[in-house]
mmCIF file of N, CA and C in Angstrom:
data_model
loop_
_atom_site.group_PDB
_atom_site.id
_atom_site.type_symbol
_atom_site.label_atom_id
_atom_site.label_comp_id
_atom_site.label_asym_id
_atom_site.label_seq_id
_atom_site.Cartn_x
_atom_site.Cartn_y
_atom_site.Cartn_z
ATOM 1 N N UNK A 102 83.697 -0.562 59.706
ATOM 2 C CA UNK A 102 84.986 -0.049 60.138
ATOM 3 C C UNK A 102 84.895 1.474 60.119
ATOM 4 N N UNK A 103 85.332 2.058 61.179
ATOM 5 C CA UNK A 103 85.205 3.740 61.408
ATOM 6 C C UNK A 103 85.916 4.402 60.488
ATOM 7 N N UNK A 104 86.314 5.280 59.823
ATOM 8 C CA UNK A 104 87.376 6.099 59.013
ATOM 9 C C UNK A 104 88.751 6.661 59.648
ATOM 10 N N UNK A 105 88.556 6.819 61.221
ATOM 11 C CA UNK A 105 89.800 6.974 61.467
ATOM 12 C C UNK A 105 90.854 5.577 61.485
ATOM 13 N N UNK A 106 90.470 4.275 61.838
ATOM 14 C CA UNK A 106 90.645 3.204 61.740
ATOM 15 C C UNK A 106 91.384 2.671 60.339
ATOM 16 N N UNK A 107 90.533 2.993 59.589
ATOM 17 C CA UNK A 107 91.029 3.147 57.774
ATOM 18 C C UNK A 107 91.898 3.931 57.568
ATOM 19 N N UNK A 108 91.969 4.716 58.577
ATOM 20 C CA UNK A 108 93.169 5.838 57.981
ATOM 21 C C UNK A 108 94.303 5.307 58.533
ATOM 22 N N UNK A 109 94.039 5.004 59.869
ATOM 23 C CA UNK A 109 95.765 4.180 60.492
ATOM 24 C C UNK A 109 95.982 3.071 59.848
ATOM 25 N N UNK A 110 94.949 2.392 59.326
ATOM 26 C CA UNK A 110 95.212 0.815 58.145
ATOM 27 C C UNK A 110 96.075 1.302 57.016
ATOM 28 N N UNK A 111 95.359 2.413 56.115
ATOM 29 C CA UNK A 111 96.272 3.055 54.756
ATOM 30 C C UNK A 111 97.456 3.546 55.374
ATOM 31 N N UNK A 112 97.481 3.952 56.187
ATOM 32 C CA UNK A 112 99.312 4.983 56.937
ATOM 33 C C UNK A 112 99.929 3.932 56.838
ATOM 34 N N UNK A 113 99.488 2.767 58.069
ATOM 35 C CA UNK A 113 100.343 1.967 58.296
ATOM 36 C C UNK A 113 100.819 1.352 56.800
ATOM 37 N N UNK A 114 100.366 1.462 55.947
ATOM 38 C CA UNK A 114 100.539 0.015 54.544
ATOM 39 C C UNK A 114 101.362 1.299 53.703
ATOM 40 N N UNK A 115 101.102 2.402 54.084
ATOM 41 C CA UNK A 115 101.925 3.016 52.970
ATOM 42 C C UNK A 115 103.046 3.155 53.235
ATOM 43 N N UNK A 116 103.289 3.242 55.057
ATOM 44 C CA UNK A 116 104.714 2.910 55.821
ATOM 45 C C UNK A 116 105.937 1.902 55.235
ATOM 46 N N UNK A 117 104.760 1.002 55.752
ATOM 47 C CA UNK A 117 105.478 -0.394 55.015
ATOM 48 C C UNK A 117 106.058 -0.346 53.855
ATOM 49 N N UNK A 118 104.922 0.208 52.832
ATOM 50 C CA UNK A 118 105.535 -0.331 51.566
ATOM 51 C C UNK A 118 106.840 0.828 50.973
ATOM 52 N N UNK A 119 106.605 1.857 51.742
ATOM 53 C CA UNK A 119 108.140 2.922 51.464
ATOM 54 C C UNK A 119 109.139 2.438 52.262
ATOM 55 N N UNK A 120 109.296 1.174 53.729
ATOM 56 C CA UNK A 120 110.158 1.290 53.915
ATOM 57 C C UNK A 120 110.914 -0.031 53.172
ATOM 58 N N UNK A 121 110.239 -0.517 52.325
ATOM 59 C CA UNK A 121 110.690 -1.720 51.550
ATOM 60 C C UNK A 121 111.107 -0.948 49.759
ATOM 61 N N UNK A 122 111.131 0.351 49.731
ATOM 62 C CA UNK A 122 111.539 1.113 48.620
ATOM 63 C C UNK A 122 112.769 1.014 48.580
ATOM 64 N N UNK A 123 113.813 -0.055 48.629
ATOM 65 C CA UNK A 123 115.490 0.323 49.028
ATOM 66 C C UNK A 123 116.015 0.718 47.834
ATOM 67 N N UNK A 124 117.088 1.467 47.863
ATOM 68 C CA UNK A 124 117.530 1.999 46.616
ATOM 69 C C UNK A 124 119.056 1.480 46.899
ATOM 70 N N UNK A 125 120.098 1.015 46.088
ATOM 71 C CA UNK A 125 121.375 0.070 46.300
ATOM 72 C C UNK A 125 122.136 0.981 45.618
ATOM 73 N N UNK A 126 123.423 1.704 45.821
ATOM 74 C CA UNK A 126 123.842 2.511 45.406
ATOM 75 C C UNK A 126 125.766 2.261 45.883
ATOM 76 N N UNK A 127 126.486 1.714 44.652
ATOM 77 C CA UNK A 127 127.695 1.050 44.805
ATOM 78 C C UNK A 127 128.986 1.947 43.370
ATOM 79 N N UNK A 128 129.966 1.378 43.444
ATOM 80 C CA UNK A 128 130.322 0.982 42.102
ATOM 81 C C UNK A 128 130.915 -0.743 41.844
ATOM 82 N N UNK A 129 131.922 -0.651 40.937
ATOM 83 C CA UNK A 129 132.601 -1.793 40.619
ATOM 84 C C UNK A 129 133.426 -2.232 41.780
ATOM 85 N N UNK A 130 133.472 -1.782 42.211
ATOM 86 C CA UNK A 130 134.807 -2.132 43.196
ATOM 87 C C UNK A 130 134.364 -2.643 44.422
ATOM 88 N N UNK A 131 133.562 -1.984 44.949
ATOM 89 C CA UNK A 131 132.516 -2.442 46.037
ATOM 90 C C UNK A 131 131.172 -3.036 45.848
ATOM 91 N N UNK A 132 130.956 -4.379 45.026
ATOM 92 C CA UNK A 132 129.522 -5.116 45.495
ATOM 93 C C UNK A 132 128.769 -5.289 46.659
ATOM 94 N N UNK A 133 128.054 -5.219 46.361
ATOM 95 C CA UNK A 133 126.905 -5.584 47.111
ATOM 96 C C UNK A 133 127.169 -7.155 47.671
ATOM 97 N N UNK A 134 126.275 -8.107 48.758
ATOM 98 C CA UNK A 134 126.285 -9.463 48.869
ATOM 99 C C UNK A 134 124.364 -9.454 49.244
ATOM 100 N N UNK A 135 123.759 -10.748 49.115
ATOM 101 C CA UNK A 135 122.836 -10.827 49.078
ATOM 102 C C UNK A 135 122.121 -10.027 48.423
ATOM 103 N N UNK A 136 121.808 -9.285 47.576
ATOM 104 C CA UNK A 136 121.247 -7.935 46.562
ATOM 105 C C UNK A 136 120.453 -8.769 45.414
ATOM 106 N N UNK A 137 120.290 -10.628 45.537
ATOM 107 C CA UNK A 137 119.751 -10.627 44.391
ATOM 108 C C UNK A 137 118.421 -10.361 44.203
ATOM 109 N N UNK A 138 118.062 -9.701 42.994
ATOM 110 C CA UNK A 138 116.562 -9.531 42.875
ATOM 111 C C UNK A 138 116.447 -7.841 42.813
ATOM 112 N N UNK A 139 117.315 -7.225 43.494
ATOM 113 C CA UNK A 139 117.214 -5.617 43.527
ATOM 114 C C UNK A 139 117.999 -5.011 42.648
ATOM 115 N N UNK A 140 117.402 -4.199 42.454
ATOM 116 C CA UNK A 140 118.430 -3.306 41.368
ATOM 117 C C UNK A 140 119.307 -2.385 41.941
ATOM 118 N N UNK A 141 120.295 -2.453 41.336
ATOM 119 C CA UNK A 141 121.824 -1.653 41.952
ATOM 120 C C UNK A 141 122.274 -0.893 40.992
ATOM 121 N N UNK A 142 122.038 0.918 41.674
ATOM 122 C CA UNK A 142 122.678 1.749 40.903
ATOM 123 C C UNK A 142 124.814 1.465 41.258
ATOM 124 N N UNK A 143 125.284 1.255 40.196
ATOM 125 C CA UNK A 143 126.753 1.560 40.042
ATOM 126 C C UNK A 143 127.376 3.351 39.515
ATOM 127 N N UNK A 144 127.496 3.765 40.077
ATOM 128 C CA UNK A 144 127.865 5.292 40.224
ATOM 129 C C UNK A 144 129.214 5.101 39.255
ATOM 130 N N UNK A 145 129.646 4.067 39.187
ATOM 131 C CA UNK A 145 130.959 4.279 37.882
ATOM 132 C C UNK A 145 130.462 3.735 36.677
ATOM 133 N N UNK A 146 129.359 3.799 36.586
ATOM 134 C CA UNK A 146 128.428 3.320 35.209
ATOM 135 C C UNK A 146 128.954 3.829 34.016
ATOM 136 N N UNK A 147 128.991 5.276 34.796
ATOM 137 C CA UNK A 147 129.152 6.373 33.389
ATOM 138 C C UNK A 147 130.335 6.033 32.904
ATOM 139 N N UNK A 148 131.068 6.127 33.691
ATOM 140 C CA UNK A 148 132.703 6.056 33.291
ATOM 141 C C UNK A 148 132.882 4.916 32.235
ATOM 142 N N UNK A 149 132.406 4.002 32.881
ATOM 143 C CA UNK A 149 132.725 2.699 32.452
ATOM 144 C C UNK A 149 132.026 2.586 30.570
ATOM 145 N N UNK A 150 131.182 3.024 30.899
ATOM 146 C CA UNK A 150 130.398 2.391 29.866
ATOM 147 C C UNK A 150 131.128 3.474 28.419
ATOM 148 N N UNK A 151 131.200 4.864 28.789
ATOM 149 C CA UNK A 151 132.122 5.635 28.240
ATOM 150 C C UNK A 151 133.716 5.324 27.614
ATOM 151 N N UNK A 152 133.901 4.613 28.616
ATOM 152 C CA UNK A 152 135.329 3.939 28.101
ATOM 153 C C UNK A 152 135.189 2.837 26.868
ATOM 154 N N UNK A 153 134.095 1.788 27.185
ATOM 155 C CA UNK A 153 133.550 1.000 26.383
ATOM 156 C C UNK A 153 133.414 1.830 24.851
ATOM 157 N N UNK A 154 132.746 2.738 24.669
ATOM 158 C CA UNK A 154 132.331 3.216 23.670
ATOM 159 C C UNK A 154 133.451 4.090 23.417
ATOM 160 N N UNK A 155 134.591 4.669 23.822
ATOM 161 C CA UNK A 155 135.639 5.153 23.205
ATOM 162 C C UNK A 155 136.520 4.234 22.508
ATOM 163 N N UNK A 156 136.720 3.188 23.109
ATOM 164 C CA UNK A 156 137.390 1.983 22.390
ATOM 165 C C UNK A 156 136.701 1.148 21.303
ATOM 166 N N UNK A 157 135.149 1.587 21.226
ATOM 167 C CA UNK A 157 134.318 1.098 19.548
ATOM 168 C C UNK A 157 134.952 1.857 18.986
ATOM 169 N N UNK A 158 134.942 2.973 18.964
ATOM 170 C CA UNK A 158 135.074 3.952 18.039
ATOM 171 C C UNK A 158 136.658 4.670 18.089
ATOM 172 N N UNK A 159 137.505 3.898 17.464
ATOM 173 C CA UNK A 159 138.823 4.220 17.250
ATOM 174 C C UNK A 159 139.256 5.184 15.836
ATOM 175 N N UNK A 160 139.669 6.207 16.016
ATOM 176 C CA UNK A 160 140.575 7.196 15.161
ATOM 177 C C UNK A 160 141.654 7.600 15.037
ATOM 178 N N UNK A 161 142.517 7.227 14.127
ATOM 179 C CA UNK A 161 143.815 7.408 13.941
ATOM 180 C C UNK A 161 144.371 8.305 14.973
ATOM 181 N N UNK A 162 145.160 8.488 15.348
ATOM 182 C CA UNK A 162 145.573 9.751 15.980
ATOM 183 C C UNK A 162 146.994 10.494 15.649
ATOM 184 N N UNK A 163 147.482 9.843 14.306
ATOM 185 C CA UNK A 163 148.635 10.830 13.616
ATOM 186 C C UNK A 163 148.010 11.256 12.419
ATOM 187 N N UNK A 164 146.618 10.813 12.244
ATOM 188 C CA UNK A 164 146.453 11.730 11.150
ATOM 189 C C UNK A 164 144.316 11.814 11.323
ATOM 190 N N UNK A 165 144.332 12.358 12.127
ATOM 191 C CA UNK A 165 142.492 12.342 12.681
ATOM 192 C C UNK A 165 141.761 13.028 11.786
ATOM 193 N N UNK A 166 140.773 12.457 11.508
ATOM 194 C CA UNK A 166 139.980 12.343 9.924
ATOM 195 C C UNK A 166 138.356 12.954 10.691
ATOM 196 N N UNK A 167 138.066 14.160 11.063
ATOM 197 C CA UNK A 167 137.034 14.489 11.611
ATOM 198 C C UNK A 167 135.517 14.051 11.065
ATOM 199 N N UNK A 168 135.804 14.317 9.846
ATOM 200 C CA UNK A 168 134.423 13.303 9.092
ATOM 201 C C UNK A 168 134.448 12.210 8.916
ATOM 202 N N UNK A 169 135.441 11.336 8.849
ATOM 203 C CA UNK A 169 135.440 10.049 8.588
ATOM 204 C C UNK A 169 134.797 9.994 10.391
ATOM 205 N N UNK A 170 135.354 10.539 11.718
ATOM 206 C CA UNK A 170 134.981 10.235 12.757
ATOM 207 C C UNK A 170 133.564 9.924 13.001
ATOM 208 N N UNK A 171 132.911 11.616 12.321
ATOM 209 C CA UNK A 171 131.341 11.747 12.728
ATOM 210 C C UNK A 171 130.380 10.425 11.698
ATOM 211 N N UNK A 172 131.033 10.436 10.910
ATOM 212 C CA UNK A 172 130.062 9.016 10.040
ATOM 213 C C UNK A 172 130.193 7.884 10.727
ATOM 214 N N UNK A 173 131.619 7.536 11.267
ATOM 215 C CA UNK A 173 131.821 6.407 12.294
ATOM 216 C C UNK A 173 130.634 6.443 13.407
ATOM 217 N N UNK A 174 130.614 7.673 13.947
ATOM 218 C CA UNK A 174 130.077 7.647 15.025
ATOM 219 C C UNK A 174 128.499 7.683 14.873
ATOM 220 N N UNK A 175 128.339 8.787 13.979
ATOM 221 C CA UNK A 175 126.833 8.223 13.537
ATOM 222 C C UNK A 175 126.322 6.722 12.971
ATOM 223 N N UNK A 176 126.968 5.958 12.510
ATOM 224 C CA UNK A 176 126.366 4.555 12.005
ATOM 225 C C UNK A 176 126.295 3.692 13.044
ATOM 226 N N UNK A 177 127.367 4.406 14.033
ATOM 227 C CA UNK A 177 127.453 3.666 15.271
ATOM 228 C C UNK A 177 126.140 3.701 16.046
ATOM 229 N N UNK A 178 125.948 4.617 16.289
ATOM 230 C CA UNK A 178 124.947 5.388 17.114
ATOM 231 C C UNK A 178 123.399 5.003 16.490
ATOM 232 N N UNK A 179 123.246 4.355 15.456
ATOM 233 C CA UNK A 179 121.776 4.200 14.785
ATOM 234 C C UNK A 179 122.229 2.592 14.753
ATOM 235 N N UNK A 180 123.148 1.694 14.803
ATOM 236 C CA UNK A 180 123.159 0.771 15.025
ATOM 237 C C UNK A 180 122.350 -0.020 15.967
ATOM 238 N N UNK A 181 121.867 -1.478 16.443
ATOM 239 C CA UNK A 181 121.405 -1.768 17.719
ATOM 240 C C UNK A 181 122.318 -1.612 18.441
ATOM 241 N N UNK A 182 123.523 -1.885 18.532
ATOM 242 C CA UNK A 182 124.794 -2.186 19.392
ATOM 243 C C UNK A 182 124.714 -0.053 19.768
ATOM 244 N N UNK A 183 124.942 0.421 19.366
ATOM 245 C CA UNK A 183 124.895 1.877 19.652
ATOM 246 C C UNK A 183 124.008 2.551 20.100
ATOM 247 N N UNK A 184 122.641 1.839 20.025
ATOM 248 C CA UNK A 184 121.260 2.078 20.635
ATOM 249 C C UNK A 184 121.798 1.493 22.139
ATOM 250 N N UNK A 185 121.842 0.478 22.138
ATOM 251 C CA UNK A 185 122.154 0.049 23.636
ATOM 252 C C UNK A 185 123.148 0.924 24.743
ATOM 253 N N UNK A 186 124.407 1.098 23.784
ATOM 254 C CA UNK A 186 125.443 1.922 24.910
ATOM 255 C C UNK A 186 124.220 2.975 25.328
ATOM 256 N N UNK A 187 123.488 4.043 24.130
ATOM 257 C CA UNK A 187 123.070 5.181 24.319
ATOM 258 C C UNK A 187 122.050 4.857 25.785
ATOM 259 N N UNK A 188 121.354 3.700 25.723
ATOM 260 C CA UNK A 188 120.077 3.099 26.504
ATOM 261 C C UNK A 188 120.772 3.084 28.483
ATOM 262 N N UNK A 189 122.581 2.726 27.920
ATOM 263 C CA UNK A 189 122.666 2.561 29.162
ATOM 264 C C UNK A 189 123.671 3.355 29.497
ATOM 265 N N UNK A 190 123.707 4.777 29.113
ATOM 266 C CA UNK A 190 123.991 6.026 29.560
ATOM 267 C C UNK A 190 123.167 6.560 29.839
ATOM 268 N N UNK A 191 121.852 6.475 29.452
ATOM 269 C CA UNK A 191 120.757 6.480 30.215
ATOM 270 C C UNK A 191 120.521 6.517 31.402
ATOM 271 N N UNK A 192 120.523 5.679 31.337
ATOM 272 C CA UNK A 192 120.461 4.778 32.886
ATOM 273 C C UNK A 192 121.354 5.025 34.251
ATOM 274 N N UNK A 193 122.447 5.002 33.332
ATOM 275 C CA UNK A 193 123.655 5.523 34.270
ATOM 276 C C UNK A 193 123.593 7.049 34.653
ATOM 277 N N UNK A 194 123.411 7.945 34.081
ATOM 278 C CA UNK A 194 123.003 9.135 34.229
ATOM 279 C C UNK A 194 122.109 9.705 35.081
ATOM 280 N N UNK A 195 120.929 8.642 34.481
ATOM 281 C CA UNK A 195 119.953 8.774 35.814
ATOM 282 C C UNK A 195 119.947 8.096 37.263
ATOM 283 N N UNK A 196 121.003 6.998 37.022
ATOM 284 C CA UNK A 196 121.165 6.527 38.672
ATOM 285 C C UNK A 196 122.166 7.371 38.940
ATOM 286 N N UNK A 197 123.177 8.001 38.854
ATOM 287 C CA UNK A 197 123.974 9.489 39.146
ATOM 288 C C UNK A 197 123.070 10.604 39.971
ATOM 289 N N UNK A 198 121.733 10.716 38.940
ATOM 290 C CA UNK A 198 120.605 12.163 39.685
ATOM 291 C C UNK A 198 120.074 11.181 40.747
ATOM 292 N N UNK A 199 120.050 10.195 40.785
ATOM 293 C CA UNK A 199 118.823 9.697 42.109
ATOM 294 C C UNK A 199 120.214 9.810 43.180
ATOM 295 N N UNK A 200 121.435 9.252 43.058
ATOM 296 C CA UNK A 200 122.475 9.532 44.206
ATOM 297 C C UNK A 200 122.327 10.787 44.458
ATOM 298 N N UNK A 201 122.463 11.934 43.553
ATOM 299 C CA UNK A 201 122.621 13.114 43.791
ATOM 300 C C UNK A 201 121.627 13.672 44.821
ATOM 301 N N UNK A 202 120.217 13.586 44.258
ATOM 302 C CA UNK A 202 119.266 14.070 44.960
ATOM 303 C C UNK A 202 119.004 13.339 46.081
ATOM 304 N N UNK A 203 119.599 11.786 46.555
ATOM 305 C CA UNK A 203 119.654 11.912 47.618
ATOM 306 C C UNK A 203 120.368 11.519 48.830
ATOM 307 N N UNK A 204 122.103 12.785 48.364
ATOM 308 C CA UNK A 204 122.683 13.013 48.825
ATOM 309 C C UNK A 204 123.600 12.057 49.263
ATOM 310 N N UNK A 205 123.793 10.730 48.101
ATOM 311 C CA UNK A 205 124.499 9.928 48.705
ATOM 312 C C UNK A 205 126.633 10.017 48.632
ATOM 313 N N UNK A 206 127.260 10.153 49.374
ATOM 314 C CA UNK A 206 128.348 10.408 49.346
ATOM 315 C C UNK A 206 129.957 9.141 48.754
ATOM 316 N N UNK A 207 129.130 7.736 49.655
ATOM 317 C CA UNK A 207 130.237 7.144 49.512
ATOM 318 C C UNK A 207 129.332 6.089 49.113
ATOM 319 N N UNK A 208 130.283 4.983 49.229
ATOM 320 C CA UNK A 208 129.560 3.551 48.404
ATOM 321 C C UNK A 208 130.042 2.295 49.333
ATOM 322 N N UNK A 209 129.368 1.466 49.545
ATOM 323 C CA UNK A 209 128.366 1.340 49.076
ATOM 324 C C UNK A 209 127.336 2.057 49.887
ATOM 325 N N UNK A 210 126.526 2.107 49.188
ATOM 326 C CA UNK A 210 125.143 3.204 50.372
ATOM 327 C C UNK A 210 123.591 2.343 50.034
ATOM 328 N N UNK A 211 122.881 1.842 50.818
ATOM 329 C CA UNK A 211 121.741 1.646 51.053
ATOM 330 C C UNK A 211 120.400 2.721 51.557
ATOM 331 N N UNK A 212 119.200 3.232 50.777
ATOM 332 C CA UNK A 212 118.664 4.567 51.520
ATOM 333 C C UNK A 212 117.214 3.602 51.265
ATOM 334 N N UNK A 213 116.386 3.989 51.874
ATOM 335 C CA UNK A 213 115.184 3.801 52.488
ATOM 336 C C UNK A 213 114.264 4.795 53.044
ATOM 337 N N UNK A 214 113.531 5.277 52.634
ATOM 338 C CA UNK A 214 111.861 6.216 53.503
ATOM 339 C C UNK A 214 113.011 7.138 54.277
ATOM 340 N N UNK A 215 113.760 7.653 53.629
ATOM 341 C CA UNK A 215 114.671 8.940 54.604
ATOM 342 C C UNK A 215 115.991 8.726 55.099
ATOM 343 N N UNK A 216 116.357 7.480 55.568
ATOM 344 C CA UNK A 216 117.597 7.068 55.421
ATOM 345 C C UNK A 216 118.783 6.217 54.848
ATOM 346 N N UNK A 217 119.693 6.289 55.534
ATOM 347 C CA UNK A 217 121.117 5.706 55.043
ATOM 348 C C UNK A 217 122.180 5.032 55.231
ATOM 349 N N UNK A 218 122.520 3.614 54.979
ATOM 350 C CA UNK A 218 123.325 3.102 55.734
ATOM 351 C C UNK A 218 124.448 3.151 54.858
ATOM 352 N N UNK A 219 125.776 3.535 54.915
ATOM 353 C CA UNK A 219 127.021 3.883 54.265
ATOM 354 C C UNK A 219 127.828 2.354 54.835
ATOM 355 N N UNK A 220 128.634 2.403 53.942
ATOM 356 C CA UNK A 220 129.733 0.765 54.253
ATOM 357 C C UNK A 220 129.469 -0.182 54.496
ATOM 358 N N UNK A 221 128.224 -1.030 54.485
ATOM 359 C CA UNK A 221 127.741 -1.797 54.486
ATOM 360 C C UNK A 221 127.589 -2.832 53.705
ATOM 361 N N UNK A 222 128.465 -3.277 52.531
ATOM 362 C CA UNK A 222 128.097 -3.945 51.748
ATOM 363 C C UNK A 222 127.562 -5.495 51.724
ATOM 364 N N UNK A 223 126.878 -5.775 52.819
ATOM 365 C CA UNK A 223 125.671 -6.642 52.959
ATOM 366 C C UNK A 223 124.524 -6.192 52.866
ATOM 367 N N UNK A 224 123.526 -6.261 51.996
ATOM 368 C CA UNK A 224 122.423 -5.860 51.432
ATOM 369 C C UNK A 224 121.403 -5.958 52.736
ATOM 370 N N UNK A 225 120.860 -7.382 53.292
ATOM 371 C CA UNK A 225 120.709 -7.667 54.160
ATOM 372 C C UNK A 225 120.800 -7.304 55.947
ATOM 373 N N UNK A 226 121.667 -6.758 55.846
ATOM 374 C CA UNK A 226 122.084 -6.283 57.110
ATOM 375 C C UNK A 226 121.854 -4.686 56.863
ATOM 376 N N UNK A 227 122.308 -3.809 55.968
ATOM 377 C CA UNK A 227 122.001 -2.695 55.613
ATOM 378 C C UNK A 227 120.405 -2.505 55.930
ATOM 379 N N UNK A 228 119.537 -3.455 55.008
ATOM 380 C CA UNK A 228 118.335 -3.452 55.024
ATOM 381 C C UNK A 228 117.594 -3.773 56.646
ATOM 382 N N UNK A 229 118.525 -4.505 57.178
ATOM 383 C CA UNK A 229 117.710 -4.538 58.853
ATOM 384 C C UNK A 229 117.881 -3.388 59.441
ATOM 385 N N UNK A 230 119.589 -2.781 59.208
ATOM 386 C CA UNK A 230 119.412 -1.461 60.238
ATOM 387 C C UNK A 230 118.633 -0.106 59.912
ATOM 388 N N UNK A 231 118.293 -0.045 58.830
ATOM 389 C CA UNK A 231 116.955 0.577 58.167
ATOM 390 C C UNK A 231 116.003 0.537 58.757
ATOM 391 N N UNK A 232 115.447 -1.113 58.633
ATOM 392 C CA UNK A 232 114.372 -1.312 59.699
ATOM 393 C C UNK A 232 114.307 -0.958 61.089
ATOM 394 N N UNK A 233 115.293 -1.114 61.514
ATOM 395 C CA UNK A 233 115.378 -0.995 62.823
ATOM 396 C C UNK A 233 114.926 0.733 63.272
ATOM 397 N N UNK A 234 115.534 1.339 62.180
ATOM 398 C CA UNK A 234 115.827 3.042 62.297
ATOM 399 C C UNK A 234 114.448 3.570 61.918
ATOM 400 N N UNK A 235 114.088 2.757 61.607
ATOM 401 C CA UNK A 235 112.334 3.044 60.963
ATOM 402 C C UNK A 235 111.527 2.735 62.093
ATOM 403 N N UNK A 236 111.767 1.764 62.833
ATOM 404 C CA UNK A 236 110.925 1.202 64.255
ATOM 405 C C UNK A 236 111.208 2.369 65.148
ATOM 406 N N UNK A 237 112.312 2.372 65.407
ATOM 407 C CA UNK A 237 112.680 3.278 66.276
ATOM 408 C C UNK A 237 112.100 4.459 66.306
ATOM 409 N N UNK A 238 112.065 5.196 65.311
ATOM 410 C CA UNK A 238 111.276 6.568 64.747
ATOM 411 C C UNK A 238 109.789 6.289 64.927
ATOM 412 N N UNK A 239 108.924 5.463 64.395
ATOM 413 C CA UNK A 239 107.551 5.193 64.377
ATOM 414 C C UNK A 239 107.134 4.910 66.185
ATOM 415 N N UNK A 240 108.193 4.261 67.156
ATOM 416 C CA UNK A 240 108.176 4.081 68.116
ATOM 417 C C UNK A 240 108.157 5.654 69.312
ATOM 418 N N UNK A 241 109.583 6.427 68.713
ATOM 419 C CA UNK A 241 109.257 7.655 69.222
ATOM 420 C C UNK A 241 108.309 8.564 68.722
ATOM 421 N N UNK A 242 107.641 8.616 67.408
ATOM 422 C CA UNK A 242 106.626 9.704 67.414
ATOM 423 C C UNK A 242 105.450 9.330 68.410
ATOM 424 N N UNK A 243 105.184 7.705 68.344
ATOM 425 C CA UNK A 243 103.668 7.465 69.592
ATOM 426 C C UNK A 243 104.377 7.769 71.036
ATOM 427 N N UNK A 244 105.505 7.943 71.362
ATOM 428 C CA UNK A 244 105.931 8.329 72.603
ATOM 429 C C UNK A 244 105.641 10.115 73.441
#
């Protein structure tokens, strides 16, 4: 096999396999349909999970006990149950920077090898017009 040959074999496979990179990007309110198996950033993660952990950790509020708070919150926080919230603020945080960086506005949003399908909340169908937008492009550069 020649090397330029090998080289359109590796392009083509690395094509492929970025345009099957989908990234699912929603909150609560708007699911996804067909999405099983992929992972779905929820952009109200933070919120949510924040609220969760304000309601563990309850403090008087006619008479707020600042150290009694921080010991609350520290035993909390070295707990497993407090390891986890922390694990999935994490998470949430960082699916926040991947929207951010790439530039996603509304929800639900599907992105792929450069693009974006907005309102779509069929996973499936999102994911074809991707494809399609990917053919199309690979079609006009040999043109």
């Amino acid at each position: 096999m020649n090397k330029s040959w090998l080289a359109l074999v590796l392009c083509c496979a690395v094509s492929a396999a970025q345009a099957e990179n989908f990234m699912l990007f929603t909150d609560s309110q708007n699911p996804f349909t067909n999405a099983e198996g992929h992972a779905v950033v929820y952009l109200d993660r933070v919120k949510t999970t924040e609220e969760q952990l304000s309601e563990l950790l309850v403090i008087n509020p006619k008479a707020p006990d600042i150290q009694a708070a921080k010991q609350q919150l520290s035993a909390f926080l070295t707990s497993s149950e407090g390891q986890l919230v922390q694990q999935e603020l994490l998470d949430a945080y960082a699916g926040l920077a991947s929207a951010w960086s790439l530039g996603i506005t509304h929800v639900p949003a599907v992105a792929a090898n450069g693009y974006v399908v907005y309102g779509e909340p069929d996973f499936l169908k999102a994911q074809q017009l991707i494809r399609y937008a990917i053919e199309d492009a690979q079609e006009a550069s040999h043109d």
